[in-house]
Amino acid sequence: MHLFVNYNSYKEPLLNSGLMTHELLKEKISTITNQKKIEVKIAGYSAQHREIYQLSVGRGPIPVMLWSQMHGDEPTGTRAFFDLFNFLQADDEHNDFRQLIFNHCTLHFIPMLNPDGAELNERRNAQGIDINRDFLQQQSPEAQLLTRLHQQIQPAFGFNMHDQEALWSVAGTKQPASISLLAPPADDLALVSPSRLKAMQLVAGINGILSSIIPGYVGKWSETFEPHAFGDNFQRLGTSTLLIEAGGYPGDAERQFVRELNFKILLYALEQITTAGYQHHSITAYHQIPQNVKELFHLLIKNVILPTPAGIIRVDIGLNHSHSFDAVPLQHQALYAIQDIGDLSTYNAYQTIDVQGYEFAHALSLGSLANFTVIDALNNTYSFQNGQLFFIRKT
């Protein structure tokens, strides 16, 4: 059913770019409170006393808990939630599908678990705590709240929505890992418990759908057990938990396409849960998902002639943005830093410039902002000034 849903009919237009702030979240939630299908309440407060909301819908026997932005600078899942809210509140040709969900599931969303971090576009909360590493100590009010909600809801399924750095790639393809998936392990041995089996089957099904949309762009996170993390511990406590990481995709700096993928993943997963269709997928298919690796740069300059104290060498230069993608609207200009110099022929990049033997007049320093000019084979000029890239096309 989800394949026939027109995403653009439900996409929330006010969340297309820029920071996903707490004020914007509150503005959007205020429009939902006027609807009857979704129940909205304040579940608790952040360290700086910002509201953390719980939105619930459905009346079915299968409790599902979905949370996003426990890292404040990872807003893609939050945006996809609001697209999904638009779908769940609509009255159109998909009403039968909605009723299927509502009759079988009770959905509990916690968008923006870390509003203080979101306000500053930072990973950690106002205390400097990584909430997703605070399951054991429970020092942050946000971790305490998520734990309490889990105890109250006792979810059969859990969806942990994150963003990953755009430089993660898919092993064997050198393509960005636009979506990375994981059924987190519940112990050091990564045993297949009953709850994890369901999560692995559901992930296998999601990968099958994504592979038809973005073949070669789906990866799997490491199965190393993280005893401080919520996903691993919820899995241990019997909730079939899925980690969904939104990554980079060519030409999608604002992650709007990846946001759409999140929307489709969630609709597919809810369909699979309501019909128990996930049981038809094998864990063999889960284990066949290629791993996340790092074989990408934001920009790769190839075939540079570089002077060194010991003589002239031919090298490639790998450069990365010094700011995450969500900081770009604030900076209005990505800043490039030199990440690596040498034989980078086994790497890929979002943009590649082949200068075919262009000679540098000076040495380069790893880790520094780019300050140099290169000319490619077509006489196009690329000038870096304090990390900013200026492009001059030959006329």
GROMACS .gro file of C-alpha atoms in nm:
model
  395
    1MET     CA    1   0.000   0.000   0.000
    2HIS     CA    2   0.278   0.245   0.089
    3LEU     CA    3   0.416   0.230  -0.266
    4PHE     CA    4   0.104   0.400  -0.394
    5VAL     CA    5   0.126   0.695  -0.154
    6ASN     CA    6   0.222   1.024  -0.319
    7TYR     CA    7   0.475   1.169  -0.075
    8ASN     CA    8   0.438   1.525  -0.205
    9SER     CA    9   0.074   1.525  -0.100
   10TYR     CA   10   0.181   1.493   0.265
   11LYS     CA   11   0.518   1.665   0.280
   12GLU     CA   12   0.515   1.942   0.540
   13PRO     CA   13   0.628   2.250   0.341
   14LEU     CA   14   0.752   2.458   0.636
   15LEU     CA   15   1.029   2.212   0.718
   16ASN     CA   16   1.223   2.218   0.395
   17SER     CA   17   1.550   2.373   0.507
   18GLY     CA   18   1.741   2.539   0.787
   19LEU     CA   19   1.744   2.445   1.152
   20MET     CA   20   1.468   2.234   1.306
   21THR     CA   21   1.422   2.453   1.613
   22HIS     CA   22   1.205   2.392   1.915
   23GLU     CA   23   0.994   2.697   1.833
   24LEU     CA   24   0.925   2.559   1.487
   25LEU     CA   25   0.835   2.224   1.641
   26LYS     CA   26   0.589   2.392   1.877
   27GLU     CA   27   0.437   2.587   1.590
   28LYS     CA   28   0.373   2.268   1.393
   29ILE     CA   29   0.242   2.081   1.697
   30SER     CA   30  -0.005   2.362   1.765
   31THR     CA   31  -0.171   2.287   1.430
   32ILE     CA   32  -0.197   1.918   1.519
   33THR     CA   33  -0.380   1.990   1.844
   34ASN     CA   34  -0.672   2.113   1.636
   35GLN     CA   35  -0.711   1.767   1.485
   36LYS     CA   36  -0.898   1.478   1.645
   37LYS     CA   37  -0.694   1.180   1.530
   38ILE     CA   38  -0.365   1.255   1.707
   39GLU     CA   39  -0.344   1.306   2.083
   40VAL     CA   40  -0.078   1.559   2.187
   41LYS     CA   41   0.063   1.603   2.536
   42ILE     CA   42   0.374   1.733   2.707
   43ALA     CA   43   0.562   1.424   2.819
   44GLY     CA   44   0.834   1.611   3.009
   45TYR     CA   45   1.095   1.884   2.992
   46SER     CA   46   1.457   1.920   2.882
   47ALA     CA   47   1.747   2.032   3.099
   48GLN     CA   48   1.666   2.393   3.003
   49HIS     CA   49   1.296   2.331   3.062
   50ARG     CA   50   1.184   2.313   2.700
   51GLU     CA   51   0.878   2.099   2.636
   52ILE     CA   52   0.923   1.746   2.504
   53TYR     CA   53   0.608   1.619   2.337
   54GLN     CA   54   0.442   1.283   2.295
   55LEU     CA   55   0.201   1.239   2.004
   56SER     CA   56  -0.015   0.926   2.003
   57VAL     CA   57  -0.254   0.781   1.749
   58GLY     CA   58  -0.431   0.449   1.699
   59ARG     CA   59  -0.619   0.205   1.919
   60GLY     CA   60  -0.458  -0.126   1.828
   61PRO     CA   61  -0.298  -0.388   2.054
   62ILE     CA   62   0.057  -0.342   1.915
   63PRO     CA   63   0.234  -0.050   2.088
   64VAL     CA   64   0.499   0.119   1.873
   65MET     CA   65   0.734   0.391   2.001
   66LEU     CA   66   0.922   0.620   1.763
   67TRP     CA   67   1.167   0.889   1.874
   68SER     CA   68   1.384   1.137   1.689
   69GLN     CA   69   1.648   1.405   1.738
   70MET     CA   70   1.798   1.269   2.059
   71HIS     CA   71   2.101   1.426   1.894
   72GLY     CA   72   2.002   1.788   1.843
   73ASP     CA   73   2.175   1.827   1.506
   74GLU     CA   74   1.997   1.529   1.347
   75PRO     CA   75   1.656   1.659   1.232
   76THR     CA   76   1.567   1.439   0.932
   77GLY     CA   77   1.361   1.193   1.135
   78THR     CA   78   1.168   1.476   1.301
   79ARG     CA   79   1.079   1.624   0.965
   80ALA     CA   80   0.967   1.284   0.836
   81PHE     CA   81   0.747   1.244   1.145
   82PHE     CA   82   0.554   1.557   1.051
   83ASP     CA   83   0.510   1.430   0.696
   84LEU     CA   84   0.374   1.111   0.850
   85PHE     CA   85   0.142   1.310   1.080
   86ASN     CA   86  -0.002   1.478   0.770
   87PHE     CA   87  -0.064   1.137   0.618
   88LEU     CA   88  -0.223   0.995   0.933
   89GLN     CA   89  -0.459   1.291   0.965
   90ALA     CA   90  -0.566   1.298   0.599
   91ASP     CA   91  -0.902   1.184   0.464
   92ASP     CA   92  -0.851   1.040   0.117
   93GLU     CA   93  -0.818   0.723  -0.088
   94HIS     CA   94  -0.577   0.571   0.167
   95ASN     CA   95  -0.832   0.560   0.450
   96ASP     CA   96  -0.839   0.180   0.448
   97PHE     CA   97  -0.465   0.170   0.499
   98ARG     CA   98  -0.491   0.421   0.785
   99GLN     CA   99  -0.762   0.218   0.952
  100LEU     CA  100  -0.547  -0.092   0.919
  101ILE     CA  101  -0.272   0.088   1.111
  102PHE     CA  102  -0.507   0.238   1.371
  103ASN     CA  103  -0.685  -0.094   1.433
  104HIS     CA  104  -0.365  -0.292   1.483
  105CYS     CA  105  -0.120  -0.041   1.634
  106THR     CA  106  -0.103   0.236   1.888
  107LEU     CA  107   0.173   0.472   1.778
  108HIS     CA  108   0.364   0.693   2.021
  109PHE     CA  109   0.596   0.955   1.871
  110ILE     CA  110   0.855   1.154   2.067
  111PRO     CA  111   0.986   1.408   1.816
  112MET     CA  112   1.287   1.614   1.920
  113LEU     CA  113   1.392   1.441   2.240
  114ASN     CA  114   1.680   1.692   2.268
  115PRO     CA  115   1.528   2.039   2.212
  116ASP     CA  116   1.817   2.218   2.384
  117GLY     CA  117   2.068   2.063   2.146
  118ALA     CA  118   1.836   2.132   1.853
  119GLU     CA  119   1.822   2.501   1.944
  120LEU     CA  120   2.203   2.523   1.905
  121ASN     CA  121   2.229   2.263   1.628
  122GLU     CA  122   2.450   2.052   1.855
  123ARG     CA  123   2.465   1.679   1.917
  124ARG     CA  124   2.463   1.689   2.297
  125ASN     CA  125   2.211   1.831   2.541
  126ALA     CA  126   2.252   2.146   2.753
  127GLN     CA  127   2.450   1.949   3.013
  128GLY     CA  128   2.698   1.835   2.751
  129ILE     CA  129   2.562   1.479   2.767
  130ASP     CA  130   2.519   1.254   2.466
  131ILE     CA  131   2.168   1.133   2.549
  132ASN     CA  132   2.217   0.815   2.349
  133ARG     CA  133   2.505   0.722   2.581
  134ASP     CA  134   2.315   0.798   2.902
  135PHE     CA  135   2.105   0.485   2.944
  136LEU     CA  136   2.308   0.352   3.238
  137GLN     CA  137   2.376   0.670   3.436
  138GLN     CA  138   2.045   0.845   3.358
  139GLN     CA  139   2.193   1.187   3.440
  140SER     CA  140   1.999   1.380   3.179
  141PRO     CA  141   1.627   1.455   3.216
  142GLU     CA  142   1.584   1.355   2.852
  143ALA     CA  143   1.724   1.006   2.914
  144GLN     CA  144   1.509   0.970   3.225
  145LEU     CA  145   1.203   1.069   3.023
  146LEU     CA  146   1.271   0.826   2.737
  147THR     CA  147   1.325   0.546   2.988
  148ARG     CA  148   1.001   0.631   3.170
  149LEU     CA  149   0.803   0.641   2.846
  150HIS     CA  150   0.945   0.304   2.745
  151GLN     CA  151   0.837   0.158   3.078
  152GLN     CA  152   0.488   0.306   3.044
  153ILE     CA  153   0.430   0.217   2.679
  154GLN     CA  154   0.605  -0.123   2.680
  155PRO     CA  155   0.646  -0.100   2.301
  156ALA     CA  156   0.657  -0.412   2.090
  157PHE     CA  157   0.855  -0.217   1.827
  158GLY     CA  158   1.083   0.084   1.858
  159PHE     CA  159   1.221   0.317   1.591
  160ASN     CA  160   1.534   0.515   1.678
  161MET     CA  161   1.571   0.789   1.414
  162HIS     CA  162   1.913   0.947   1.353
  163ASP     CA  163   2.126   1.131   1.097
  164GLN     CA  164   2.473   1.006   1.012
  165GLU     CA  165   2.762   1.197   0.862
  166ALA     CA  166   2.741   1.224   0.486
  167LEU     CA  167   3.088   1.070   0.452
  168TRP     CA  168   2.969   0.721   0.545
  169SER     CA  169   2.961   0.499   0.240
  170VAL     CA  170   2.850   0.149   0.144
  171ALA     CA  171   3.122  -0.116   0.144
  172GLY     CA  172   3.196  -0.238  -0.206
  173THR     CA  173   3.022   0.049  -0.386
  174LYS     CA  174   3.198   0.370  -0.272
  175GLN     CA  175   2.852   0.528  -0.286
  176PRO     CA  176   2.709   0.728   0.005
  177ALA     CA  177   2.518   0.531   0.265
  178SER     CA  178   2.201   0.733   0.216
  179ILE     CA  179   2.016   0.511   0.462
  180SER     CA  180   2.185   0.287   0.715
  181LEU     CA  181   1.992   0.029   0.912
  182LEU     CA  182   2.052  -0.187   1.217
  183ALA     CA  183   1.870  -0.423   1.448
  184PRO     CA  184   2.088  -0.337   1.749
  185PRO     CA  185   2.238  -0.630   1.938
  186ALA     CA  186   2.124  -0.693   2.294
  187ASP     CA  187   2.455  -0.838   2.417
  188ASP     CA  188   2.823  -0.872   2.334
  189LEU     CA  189   2.760  -1.189   2.133
  190ALA     CA  190   2.494  -1.025   1.912
  191LEU     CA  191   2.264  -1.319   1.975
  192VAL     CA  192   1.932  -1.341   1.794
  193SER     CA  193   1.680  -1.296   2.072
  194PRO     CA  194   1.306  -1.316   1.990
  195SER     CA  195   1.274  -0.938   1.985
  196ARG     CA  196   1.587  -0.891   1.775
  197LEU     CA  197   1.472  -1.157   1.528
  198LYS     CA  198   1.163  -0.949   1.447
  199ALA     CA  199   1.374  -0.636   1.413
  200MET     CA  200   1.619  -0.813   1.182
  201GLN     CA  201   1.334  -0.944   0.966
  202LEU     CA  202   1.179  -0.599   0.946
  203VAL     CA  203   1.515  -0.442   0.855
  204ALA     CA  204   1.560  -0.705   0.582
  205GLY     CA  205   1.224  -0.607   0.435
  206ILE     CA  206   1.306  -0.237   0.451
  207ASN     CA  207   1.635  -0.300   0.274
  208GLY     CA  208   1.452  -0.488   0.000
  209ILE     CA  209   1.224  -0.191  -0.064
  210LEU     CA  210   1.510   0.062  -0.050
  211SER     CA  211   1.723  -0.146  -0.283
  212SER     CA  212   1.459  -0.101  -0.552
  213ILE     CA  213   1.462   0.278  -0.500
  214ILE     CA  214   1.830   0.353  -0.425
  215PRO     CA  215   2.030   0.041  -0.519
  216GLY     CA  216   2.380   0.052  -0.377
  217TYR     CA  217   2.303   0.332  -0.130
  218VAL     CA  218   2.195   0.125   0.174
  219GLY     CA  219   2.437   0.025   0.448
  220LYS     CA  220   2.432  -0.143   0.787
  221TRP     CA  221   2.576  -0.008   1.108
  222SER     CA  222   2.824  -0.209   1.308
  223GLU     CA  223   2.672  -0.476   1.531
  224THR     CA  224   2.910  -0.399   1.815
  225PHE     CA  225   2.709  -0.394   2.138
  226GLU     CA  226   2.699  -0.051   2.303
  227PRO     CA  227   2.594  -0.098   2.667
  228HIS     CA  228   2.531   0.275   2.720
  229ALA     CA  229   2.295   0.316   2.422
  230PHE     CA  230   1.916   0.315   2.427
  231GLY     CA  231   1.858   0.104   2.118
  232ASP     CA  232   2.074  -0.182   2.244
  233ASN     CA  233   1.912  -0.175   2.587
  234PHE     CA  234   1.557  -0.151   2.457
  235GLN     CA  235   1.637  -0.455   2.244
  236ARG     CA  236   1.761  -0.630   2.557
  237LEU     CA  237   1.437  -0.540   2.735
  238GLY     CA  238   1.227  -0.708   2.465
  239THR     CA  239   1.137  -0.422   2.229
  240SER     CA  240   1.210  -0.504   1.865
  241THR     CA  241   1.421  -0.196   1.801
  242LEU     CA  242   1.539  -0.055   1.468
  243LEU     CA  243   1.806   0.208   1.413
  244ILE     CA  244   1.744   0.421   1.103
  245GLU     CA  245   2.025   0.658   1.003
  246ALA     CA  246   1.965   0.922   0.735
  247GLY     CA  247   2.285   0.987   0.537
  248GLY     CA  248   2.404   1.174   0.233
  249TYR     CA  249   2.283   1.144  -0.125
  250PRO     CA  250   2.427   1.322  -0.431
  251GLY     CA  251   2.259   1.657  -0.487
  252ASP     CA  252   2.064   1.634  -0.161
  253ALA     CA  253   2.252   1.871   0.072
  254GLU     CA  254   1.937   1.949   0.272
  255ARG     CA  255   1.845   1.578   0.290
  256GLN     CA  256   1.498   1.629   0.150
  257PHE     CA  257   1.514   1.314  -0.063
  258VAL     CA  258   1.647   1.116   0.231
  259ARG     CA  259   1.363   1.261   0.439
  260GLU     CA  260   1.120   1.119   0.183
  261LEU     CA  261   1.293   0.783   0.218
  262ASN     CA  262   1.238   0.801   0.594
  263PHE     CA  263   0.868   0.861   0.534
  264LYS     CA  264   0.844   0.561   0.303
  265ILE     CA  265   1.043   0.343   0.543
  266LEU     CA  266   0.805   0.421   0.827
  267LEU     CA  267   0.492   0.358   0.621
  268TYR     CA  268   0.632   0.030   0.495
  269ALA     CA  269   0.733  -0.076   0.845
  270LEU     CA  270   0.388   0.002   0.986
  271GLU     CA  271   0.229  -0.198   0.707
  272GLN     CA  272   0.460  -0.491   0.781
  273ILE     CA  273   0.386  -0.473   1.154
  274THR     CA  274   0.009  -0.463   1.107
  275THR     CA  275   0.010  -0.760   0.870
  276ALA     CA  276   0.302  -0.949   1.033
  277GLY     CA  277   0.452  -0.949   0.684
  278TYR     CA  278   0.802  -0.904   0.826
  279GLN     CA  279   0.794  -1.271   0.929
  280HIS     CA  280   0.847  -1.368   0.565
  281HIS     CA  281   1.191  -1.204   0.553
  282SER     CA  282   1.500  -1.400   0.652
  283ILE     CA  283   1.785  -1.296   0.875
  284THR     CA  284   2.015  -1.416   0.598
  285ALA     CA  285   1.892  -1.119   0.394
  286TYR     CA  286   1.963  -0.898   0.695
  287HIS     CA  287   2.323  -1.017   0.720
  288GLN     CA  288   2.373  -0.958   0.348
  289ILE     CA  289   2.327  -0.582   0.384
  290PRO     CA  290   2.673  -0.431   0.323
  291GLN     CA  291   2.850  -0.253   0.607
  292ASN     CA  292   2.896   0.118   0.658
  293VAL     CA  293   3.251   0.229   0.580
  294LYS     CA  294   3.421   0.562   0.514
  295GLU     CA  295   3.547   0.579   0.155
  296LEU     CA  296   3.413   0.924   0.067
  297PHE     CA  297   3.521   1.285   0.061
  298HIS     CA  298   3.307   1.587  -0.004
  299LEU     CA  299   3.558   1.696  -0.269
  300LEU     CA  300   3.844   1.506  -0.432
  301ILE     CA  301   4.113   1.681  -0.639
  302LYS     CA  302   4.303   1.429  -0.848
  303ASN     CA  303   4.645   1.430  -1.015
  304VAL     CA  304   4.815   1.723  -0.843
  305ILE     CA  305   5.191   1.777  -0.881
  306LEU     CA  306   5.307   1.873  -0.532
  307PRO     CA  307   5.651   1.994  -0.414
  308THR     CA  308   5.794   1.836  -0.097
  309PRO     CA  309   6.132   1.884   0.079
  310ALA     CA  310   6.235   1.548  -0.067
  311GLY     CA  311   6.119   1.611  -0.421
  312ILE     CA  312   5.814   1.633  -0.646
  313ILE     CA  313   5.527   1.385  -0.605
  314ARG     CA  314   5.191   1.327  -0.774
  315VAL     CA  315   4.901   1.316  -0.527
  316ASP     CA  316   4.528   1.344  -0.479
  317ILE     CA  317   4.380   1.584  -0.223
  318GLY     CA  318   4.071   1.489  -0.023
  319LEU     CA  319   3.873   1.775   0.130
  320ASN     CA  320   3.572   1.770   0.360
  321HIS     CA  321   3.328   2.032   0.476
  322SER     CA  322   3.421   2.157   0.818
  323HIS     CA  323   3.050   2.196   0.903
  324SER     CA  324   2.770   1.941   0.899
  325PHE     CA  325   2.505   1.976   0.633
  326ASP     CA  326   2.255   2.145   0.864
  327ALA     CA  327   2.501   2.418   0.949
  328VAL     CA  328   2.527   2.514   0.581
  329PRO     CA  329   2.214   2.733   0.583
  330LEU     CA  330   2.372   2.926   0.873
  331GLN     CA  331   2.713   2.955   0.711
  332HIS     CA  332   2.579   3.011   0.360
  333GLN     CA  333   2.911   2.864   0.249
  334ALA     CA  334   3.067   2.527   0.325
  335LEU     CA  335   3.423   2.553   0.452
  336TYR     CA  336   3.667   2.297   0.313
  337ALA     CA  337   3.954   2.153   0.514
  338ILE     CA  338   4.230   1.926   0.385
  339GLN     CA  339   4.154   1.576   0.512
  340ASP     CA  340   4.410   1.363   0.326
  341ILE     CA  341   4.690   1.386   0.071
  342GLY     CA  342   4.829   1.093  -0.128
  343ASP     CA  343   4.706   0.807  -0.340
  344LEU     CA  344   4.328   0.835  -0.296
  345SER     CA  345   4.241   0.634  -0.606
  346THR     CA  346   4.030   0.389  -0.403
  347TYR     CA  347   3.807   0.668  -0.270
  348ASN     CA  348   3.503   0.843  -0.414
  349ALA     CA  349   3.360   1.191  -0.357
  350TYR     CA  350   3.046   1.396  -0.404
  351GLN     CA  351   3.250   1.614  -0.639
  352THR     CA  352   3.573   1.527  -0.822
  353ILE     CA  353   3.809   1.768  -0.997
  354ASP     CA  354   4.078   1.618  -1.220
  355VAL     CA  355   4.356   1.871  -1.270
  356GLN     CA  356   4.573   1.631  -1.475
  357GLY     CA  357   4.916   1.738  -1.352
  358TYR     CA  358   4.849   2.092  -1.228
  359GLU     CA  359   5.161   2.202  -1.038
  360PHE     CA  360   5.142   2.353  -0.690
  361ALA     CA  361   5.392   2.618  -0.595
  362HIS     CA  362   5.385   2.534  -0.223
  363ALA     CA  363   5.330   2.249   0.020
  364LEU     CA  364   4.996   2.168   0.185
  365SER     CA  365   4.914   2.109   0.549
  366LEU     CA  366   4.678   1.835   0.668
  367GLY     CA  367   4.386   1.960   0.873
  368SER     CA  368   4.414   2.319   0.756
  369LEU     CA  369   4.149   2.517   0.574
  370ALA     CA  370   4.204   2.509   0.199
  371ASN     CA  371   4.394   2.811   0.066
  372PHE     CA  372   4.503   2.740  -0.290
  373THR     CA  373   4.392   2.755  -0.653
  374VAL     CA  374   4.378   2.476  -0.911
  375ILE     CA  375   4.288   2.477  -1.279
  376ASP     CA  376   4.134   2.169  -1.438
  377ALA     CA  377   4.189   2.032  -1.789
  378LEU     CA  378   3.913   2.257  -1.927
  379ASN     CA  379   4.079   2.568  -1.780
  380ASN     CA  380   3.809   2.610  -1.514
  381THR     CA  381   3.951   2.770  -1.202
  382TYR     CA  382   3.875   2.656  -0.847
  383SER     CA  383   4.000   2.900  -0.587
  384PHE     CA  384   3.991   2.823  -0.214
  385GLN     CA  385   4.018   3.116   0.024
  386ASN     CA  386   4.011   3.033   0.395
  387GLY     CA  387   3.809   2.723   0.314
  388GLN     CA  388   3.556   2.889   0.086
  389LEU     CA  389   3.540   2.763  -0.272
  390PHE     CA  390   3.505   3.007  -0.559
  391PHE     CA  391   3.448   2.863  -0.904
  392ILE     CA  392   3.539   3.049  -1.222
  393ARG     CA  393   3.424   2.886  -1.544
  394LYS     CA  394   3.630   2.949  -1.855
  395THR     CA  395   3.436   3.171  -2.094
   0.00000   0.00000   0.00000
